[in-house]
GROMACS .gro file of C-alpha atoms in nm:
model
  287
    1UNK     CA    1   0.690  -0.473  -0.766
    2UNK     CA    2   0.547  -0.225  -1.017
    3UNK     CA    3   0.286   0.028  -0.899
    4UNK     CA    4   0.131   0.173  -1.216
    5UNK     CA    5  -0.042   0.510  -1.243
    6UNK     CA    6  -0.422   0.487  -1.230
    7UNK     CA    7  -0.609   0.706  -1.477
    8UNK     CA    8  -0.976   0.800  -1.457
    9UNK     CA    9  -1.074   0.808  -1.824
   10UNK     CA   10  -1.397   0.970  -1.716
   11UNK     CA   11  -1.533   1.054  -1.371
   12UNK     CA   12  -1.896   1.135  -1.300
   13UNK     CA   13  -2.015   1.226  -0.950
   14UNK     CA   14  -2.360   1.072  -0.933
   15UNK     CA   15  -2.472   1.175  -0.583
   16UNK     CA   16  -2.379   1.232  -0.223
   17UNK     CA   17  -2.434   0.983   0.058
   18UNK     CA   18  -2.557   1.049   0.411
   19UNK     CA   19  -2.202   1.004   0.544
   20UNK     CA   20  -2.086   1.298   0.330
   21UNK     CA   21  -1.890   1.096   0.076
   22UNK     CA   22  -1.976   1.111  -0.293
   23UNK     CA   23  -2.089   0.830  -0.522
   24UNK     CA   24  -1.886   0.794  -0.841
   25UNK     CA   25  -1.914   0.641  -1.183
   26UNK     CA   26  -1.563   0.624  -1.328
   27UNK     CA   27  -1.377   0.414  -1.583
   28UNK     CA   28  -1.029   0.334  -1.456
   29UNK     CA   29  -0.730   0.205  -1.654
   30UNK     CA   30  -0.362   0.175  -1.567
   31UNK     CA   31  -0.068   0.324  -1.755
   32UNK     CA   32   0.271   0.168  -1.821
   33UNK     CA   33   0.444   0.419  -1.592
   34UNK     CA   34   0.451   0.420  -1.215
   35UNK     CA   35   0.633   0.381  -0.886
   36UNK     CA   36   0.814   0.073  -0.757
   37UNK     CA   37   0.819  -0.116  -0.429
   38UNK     CA   38   1.130  -0.309  -0.328
   39UNK     CA   39   1.112  -0.570  -0.050
   40UNK     CA   40   1.411  -0.709   0.138
   41UNK     CA   41   1.418  -0.936   0.445
   42UNK     CA   42   1.516  -0.751   0.764
   43UNK     CA   43   1.535  -0.810   1.139
   44UNK     CA   44   1.261  -0.549   1.196
   45UNK     CA   45   1.031  -0.339   0.983
   46UNK     CA   46   1.193  -0.057   0.790
   47UNK     CA   47   1.053   0.190   0.538
   48UNK     CA   48   1.268   0.392   0.297
   49UNK     CA   49   1.204   0.646   0.023
   50UNK     CA   50   1.390   0.691  -0.304
   51UNK     CA   51   1.319   0.838  -0.646
   52UNK     CA   52   1.279   1.179  -0.810
   53UNK     CA   53   0.941   1.253  -0.645
   54UNK     CA   54   1.027   1.137  -0.293
   55UNK     CA   55   1.113   1.474  -0.136
   56UNK     CA   56   0.756   1.576  -0.053
   57UNK     CA   57   0.703   1.250   0.135
   58UNK     CA   58   1.020   1.282   0.346
   59UNK     CA   59   0.850   1.551   0.557
   60UNK     CA   60   0.559   1.323   0.648
   61UNK     CA   61   0.557   1.064   0.931
   62UNK     CA   62   0.632   0.721   0.777
   63UNK     CA   63   0.345   0.568   0.973
   64UNK     CA   64   0.099   0.775   0.774
   65UNK     CA   65   0.212   0.638   0.437
   66UNK     CA   66  -0.035   0.396   0.277
   67UNK     CA   67   0.249   0.153   0.203
   68UNK     CA   68   0.322   0.120   0.574
   69UNK     CA   69  -0.045   0.105   0.672
   70UNK     CA   70  -0.123  -0.163   0.414
   71UNK     CA   71   0.177  -0.374   0.511
   72UNK     CA   72   0.083  -0.355   0.879
   73UNK     CA   73  -0.274  -0.458   0.801
   74UNK     CA   74  -0.170  -0.765   0.603
   75UNK     CA   75   0.083  -0.870   0.869
   76UNK     CA   76  -0.189  -0.848   1.134
   77UNK     CA   77  -0.439  -1.043   0.924
   78UNK     CA   78  -0.181  -1.313   0.848
   79UNK     CA   79  -0.040  -1.314   1.202
   80UNK     CA   80   0.312  -1.270   1.067
   81UNK     CA   81   0.601  -1.055   1.189
   82UNK     CA   82   0.670  -0.765   0.954
   83UNK     CA   83   1.042  -0.840   0.928
   84UNK     CA   84   1.105  -0.667   0.597
   85UNK     CA   85   1.242  -0.346   0.455
   86UNK     CA   86   1.008  -0.180   0.207
   87UNK     CA   87   1.155   0.084  -0.022
   88UNK     CA   88   0.920   0.308  -0.217
   89UNK     CA   89   1.080   0.438  -0.537
   90UNK     CA   90   0.861   0.742  -0.602
   91UNK     CA   91   0.848   0.836  -0.971
   92UNK     CA   92   0.495   0.979  -0.983
   93UNK     CA   93   0.402   1.321  -0.844
   94UNK     CA   94   0.245   1.323  -0.497
   95UNK     CA   95  -0.126   1.408  -0.452
   96UNK     CA   96  -0.171   1.421  -0.828
   97UNK     CA   97  -0.496   1.237  -0.909
   98UNK     CA   98  -0.338   0.923  -1.055
   99UNK     CA   99  -0.369   0.693  -0.753
  100UNK     CA  100   0.000   0.689  -0.669
  101UNK     CA  101  -0.032   0.626  -0.296
  102UNK     CA  102  -0.304   0.363  -0.340
  103UNK     CA  103  -0.111   0.188  -0.616
  104UNK     CA  104   0.200   0.192  -0.396
  105UNK     CA  105   0.007   0.029  -0.112
  106UNK     CA  106  -0.136  -0.234  -0.346
  107UNK     CA  107   0.213  -0.311  -0.479
  108UNK     CA  108   0.338  -0.353  -0.122
  109UNK     CA  109   0.058  -0.602  -0.056
  110UNK     CA  110   0.149  -0.799  -0.369
  111UNK     CA  111   0.517  -0.795  -0.270
  112UNK     CA  112   0.438  -0.925   0.079
  113UNK     CA  113   0.207  -1.191  -0.065
  114UNK     CA  114   0.491  -1.315  -0.283
  115UNK     CA  115   0.734  -1.299   0.012
  116UNK     CA  116   0.499  -1.501   0.233
  117UNK     CA  117   0.389  -1.741  -0.044
  118UNK     CA  118   0.028  -1.628  -0.033
  119UNK     CA  119  -0.184  -1.703  -0.341
  120UNK     CA  120  -0.284  -1.392  -0.541
  121UNK     CA  121  -0.652  -1.455  -0.458
  122UNK     CA  122  -0.598  -1.488  -0.082
  123UNK     CA  123  -0.897  -1.296   0.064
  124UNK     CA  124  -0.674  -1.137   0.327
  125UNK     CA  125  -0.514  -0.927   0.053
  126UNK     CA  126  -0.851  -0.777  -0.041
  127UNK     CA  127  -0.941  -0.728   0.323
  128UNK     CA  128  -0.616  -0.544   0.394
  129UNK     CA  129  -0.661  -0.329   0.082
  130UNK     CA  130  -1.019  -0.236   0.174
  131UNK     CA  131  -0.906  -0.102   0.512
  132UNK     CA  132  -0.732   0.188   0.337
  133UNK     CA  133  -0.983   0.340   0.101
  134UNK     CA  134  -1.165   0.256  -0.220
  135UNK     CA  135  -0.867   0.299  -0.450
  136UNK     CA  136  -0.633   0.039  -0.295
  137UNK     CA  137  -0.861  -0.257  -0.387
  138UNK     CA  138  -0.895  -0.110  -0.738
  139UNK     CA  139  -0.514  -0.104  -0.771
  140UNK     CA  140  -0.461  -0.452  -0.628
  141UNK     CA  141  -0.536  -0.646  -0.948
  142UNK     CA  142  -0.428  -0.382  -1.204
  143UNK     CA  143  -0.731  -0.435  -1.427
  144UNK     CA  144  -0.973  -0.204  -1.605
  145UNK     CA  145  -1.248  -0.122  -1.357
  146UNK     CA  146  -1.558   0.085  -1.307
  147UNK     CA  147  -1.576   0.260  -0.973
  148UNK     CA  148  -1.944   0.270  -0.883
  149UNK     CA  149  -2.166   0.363  -0.589
  150UNK     CA  150  -2.181  -0.006  -0.500
  151UNK     CA  151  -1.809  -0.077  -0.529
  152UNK     CA  152  -1.589  -0.178  -0.821
  153UNK     CA  153  -1.686  -0.396  -1.115
  154UNK     CA  154  -1.479  -0.524  -1.406
  155UNK     CA  155  -1.468  -0.300  -1.711
  156UNK     CA  156  -1.430  -0.423  -2.070
  157UNK     CA  157  -1.100  -0.467  -2.249
  158UNK     CA  158  -0.970  -0.141  -2.392
  159UNK     CA  159  -0.764  -0.085  -2.708
  160UNK     CA  160  -0.405   0.017  -2.653
  161UNK     CA  161  -0.341   0.389  -2.689
  162UNK     CA  162  -0.042   0.608  -2.618
  163UNK     CA  163  -0.068   0.866  -2.343
  164UNK     CA  164   0.118   1.175  -2.224
  165UNK     CA  165   0.083   1.257  -1.855
  166UNK     CA  166   0.143   1.615  -1.739
  167UNK     CA  167   0.146   1.761  -1.388
  168UNK     CA  168   0.234   2.122  -1.296
  169UNK     CA  169   0.445   1.990  -1.005
  170UNK     CA  170   0.184   2.116  -0.763
  171UNK     CA  171   0.020   1.884  -0.513
  172UNK     CA  172  -0.360   1.900  -0.505
  173UNK     CA  173  -0.513   1.718  -0.205
  174UNK     CA  174  -0.831   1.531  -0.294
  175UNK     CA  175  -1.035   1.662   0.005
  176UNK     CA  176  -0.980   2.021  -0.108
  177UNK     CA  177  -1.124   1.945  -0.453
  178UNK     CA  178  -1.430   1.770  -0.310
  179UNK     CA  179  -1.487   2.061  -0.072
  180UNK     CA  180  -1.479   2.298  -0.368
  181UNK     CA  181  -1.719   2.072  -0.559
  182UNK     CA  182  -1.957   2.056  -0.263
  183UNK     CA  183  -1.957   2.428  -0.188
  184UNK     CA  184  -1.933   2.556  -0.546
  185UNK     CA  185  -2.280   2.459  -0.659
  186UNK     CA  186  -2.171   2.195  -0.909
  187UNK     CA  187  -2.433   1.943  -1.021
  188UNK     CA  188  -2.431   1.565  -1.038
  189UNK     CA  189  -2.397   1.355  -1.355
  190UNK     CA  190  -2.564   1.030  -1.463
  191UNK     CA  191  -2.406   0.687  -1.463
  192UNK     CA  192  -2.250   0.644  -1.807
  193UNK     CA  193  -2.077   0.307  -1.829
  194UNK     CA  194  -1.987   0.200  -2.182
  195UNK     CA  195  -2.260   0.007  -2.362
  196UNK     CA  196  -2.015  -0.152  -2.608
  197UNK     CA  197  -1.653  -0.263  -2.589
  198UNK     CA  198  -1.444  -0.014  -2.791
  199UNK     CA  199  -1.293  -0.205  -3.083
  200UNK     CA  200  -1.016   0.048  -3.151
  201UNK     CA  201  -0.874   0.385  -3.043
  202UNK     CA  202  -1.128   0.597  -3.242
  203UNK     CA  203  -1.418   0.407  -3.083
  204UNK     CA  204  -1.272   0.460  -2.736
  205UNK     CA  205  -1.221   0.831  -2.798
  206UNK     CA  206  -1.574   0.871  -2.934
  207UNK     CA  207  -1.715   0.711  -2.620
  208UNK     CA  208  -1.501   0.921  -2.385
  209UNK     CA  209  -1.594   1.246  -2.559
  210UNK     CA  210  -1.956   1.201  -2.446
  211UNK     CA  211  -1.835   1.173  -2.086
  212UNK     CA  212  -1.627   1.405  -1.869
  213UNK     CA  213  -1.461   1.463  -1.531
  214UNK     CA  214  -1.689   1.638  -1.282
  215UNK     CA  215  -1.391   1.736  -1.067
  216UNK     CA  216  -1.221   1.933  -1.345
  217UNK     CA  217  -1.399   2.263  -1.282
  218UNK     CA  218  -1.344   2.267  -0.902
  219UNK     CA  219  -0.980   2.158  -0.945
  220UNK     CA  220  -0.932   2.433  -1.204
  221UNK     CA  221  -1.046   2.693  -0.951
  222UNK     CA  222  -0.779   2.571  -0.708
  223UNK     CA  223  -0.497   2.536  -0.964
  224UNK     CA  224  -0.570   2.742  -1.279
  225UNK     CA  225  -0.258   2.600  -1.444
  226UNK     CA  226  -0.459   2.284  -1.509
  227UNK     CA  227  -0.637   2.475  -1.784
  228UNK     CA  228  -0.303   2.571  -1.938
  229UNK     CA  229  -0.203   2.204  -1.943
  230UNK     CA  230  -0.525   2.094  -2.114
  231UNK     CA  231  -0.489   2.369  -2.375
  232UNK     CA  232  -0.125   2.276  -2.438
  233UNK     CA  233  -0.214   1.909  -2.488
  234UNK     CA  234  -0.506   1.986  -2.718
  235UNK     CA  235  -0.285   2.182  -2.957
  236UNK     CA  236  -0.025   1.903  -3.001
  237UNK     CA  237  -0.012   1.690  -3.315
  238UNK     CA  238  -0.214   1.371  -3.290
  239UNK     CA  239  -0.391   1.448  -2.962
  240UNK     CA  240  -0.726   1.268  -2.968
  241UNK     CA  241  -0.847   1.376  -2.624
  242UNK     CA  242  -0.711   1.579  -2.332
  243UNK     CA  243  -0.855   1.537  -1.984
  244UNK     CA  244  -0.773   1.567  -1.615
  245UNK     CA  245  -0.743   1.244  -1.414
  246UNK     CA  246  -0.914   1.197  -1.080
  247UNK     CA  247  -0.909   1.504  -0.859
  248UNK     CA  248  -0.605   1.646  -1.042
  249UNK     CA  249  -0.378   1.809  -1.100
  250UNK     CA  250  -0.238   1.549  -1.344
  251UNK     CA  251  -0.383   1.570  -1.695
  252UNK     CA  252  -0.338   1.332  -1.986
  253UNK     CA  253  -0.354   1.339  -2.361
  254UNK     CA  254  -0.445   1.028  -2.560
  255UNK     CA  255  -0.271   0.952  -2.891
  256UNK     CA  256  -0.318   0.680  -3.149
  257UNK     CA  257   0.054   0.614  -3.187
  258UNK     CA  258   0.368   0.623  -2.976
  259UNK     CA  259   0.549   0.863  -3.208
  260UNK     CA  260   0.307   1.149  -3.149
  261UNK     CA  261   0.312   1.087  -2.774
  262UNK     CA  262   0.691   1.089  -2.755
  263UNK     CA  263   0.709   1.403  -2.970
  264UNK     CA  264   0.452   1.576  -2.748
  265UNK     CA  265   0.640   1.486  -2.429
  266UNK     CA  266   0.962   1.623  -2.575
  267UNK     CA  267   0.794   1.947  -2.684
  268UNK     CA  268   0.624   2.006  -2.350
  269UNK     CA  269   0.944   1.930  -2.158
  270UNK     CA  270   1.115   2.201  -2.357
  271UNK     CA  271   0.832   2.455  -2.348
  272UNK     CA  272   0.737   2.408  -1.981
  273UNK     CA  273   1.049   2.296  -1.791
  274UNK     CA  274   0.871   2.329  -1.457
  275UNK     CA  275   0.614   2.063  -1.544
  276UNK     CA  276   0.639   1.688  -1.489
  277UNK     CA  277   0.582   1.528  -1.831
  278UNK     CA  278   0.600   1.160  -1.926
  279UNK     CA  279   0.492   0.955  -2.227
  280UNK     CA  280   0.354   0.605  -2.177
  281UNK     CA  281   0.066   0.382  -2.289
  282UNK     CA  282  -0.248   0.220  -2.155
  283UNK     CA  283  -0.390  -0.014  -2.058
  284UNK     CA  284  -0.099  -0.174  -1.872
  285UNK     CA  285  -0.128  -0.553  -1.875
  286UNK     CA  286   0.020  -0.777  -1.607
  287UNK     CA  287   0.031  -1.078  -1.839
   0.00000   0.00000   0.00000
């Protein structure tokens, strides 16, 4: 089961609630690159890690992984024994602002639903997803979404664009970025959902350029290399927009054609061998 990377094309923090959490306005789309979840029948529950980005997770207790938590929630809601082996093939960097853990958990839920012959719209899937944060429900259906103060709502269709994702191979925990935002005197931004459906890549880029990511400045203070990544992307041929996703540290460049994206990925691989760099496209479509 594919677990695609989730990109925040823009992210405005619109306020702070009484419980301390922040209200967001963000346009989310999924890229054609991600992790994978493999499910196999087993006599008892097992969880395994594979893939080029798995090492950081090997030092953490398996019970804390969102894949395990989500699977346990769905098994409880469905009153079924969790007699499966779930293998997470980790291709995306950890704690990188592209929803990897949440997308992994959502993919595990979809895999279990298929294994147990549950319909895709079974409400227990959404209930299980909602128990583990706002991002897991967003990742469950792999559709363009707005994340809003009141929950998620469907976003319009987006034109296909090529994308280059870059991470400095440094984990950046989301709570640290929000703490920096809260204590650093940064202001809030207005809700800015698109008023028209972008008909093509130039229209999408024009709309995104009037929006931004409010977490960029606080993330930059924590990992200054993020600024180097943005500058490197902006100077590549064909780059229409460079921006950080989520709470970082992954940044992305948008390109009108695959050729420029592939060329950029090759150049950055060579120039910055310590970075994680991948070319892909968005939005990913399940059908």
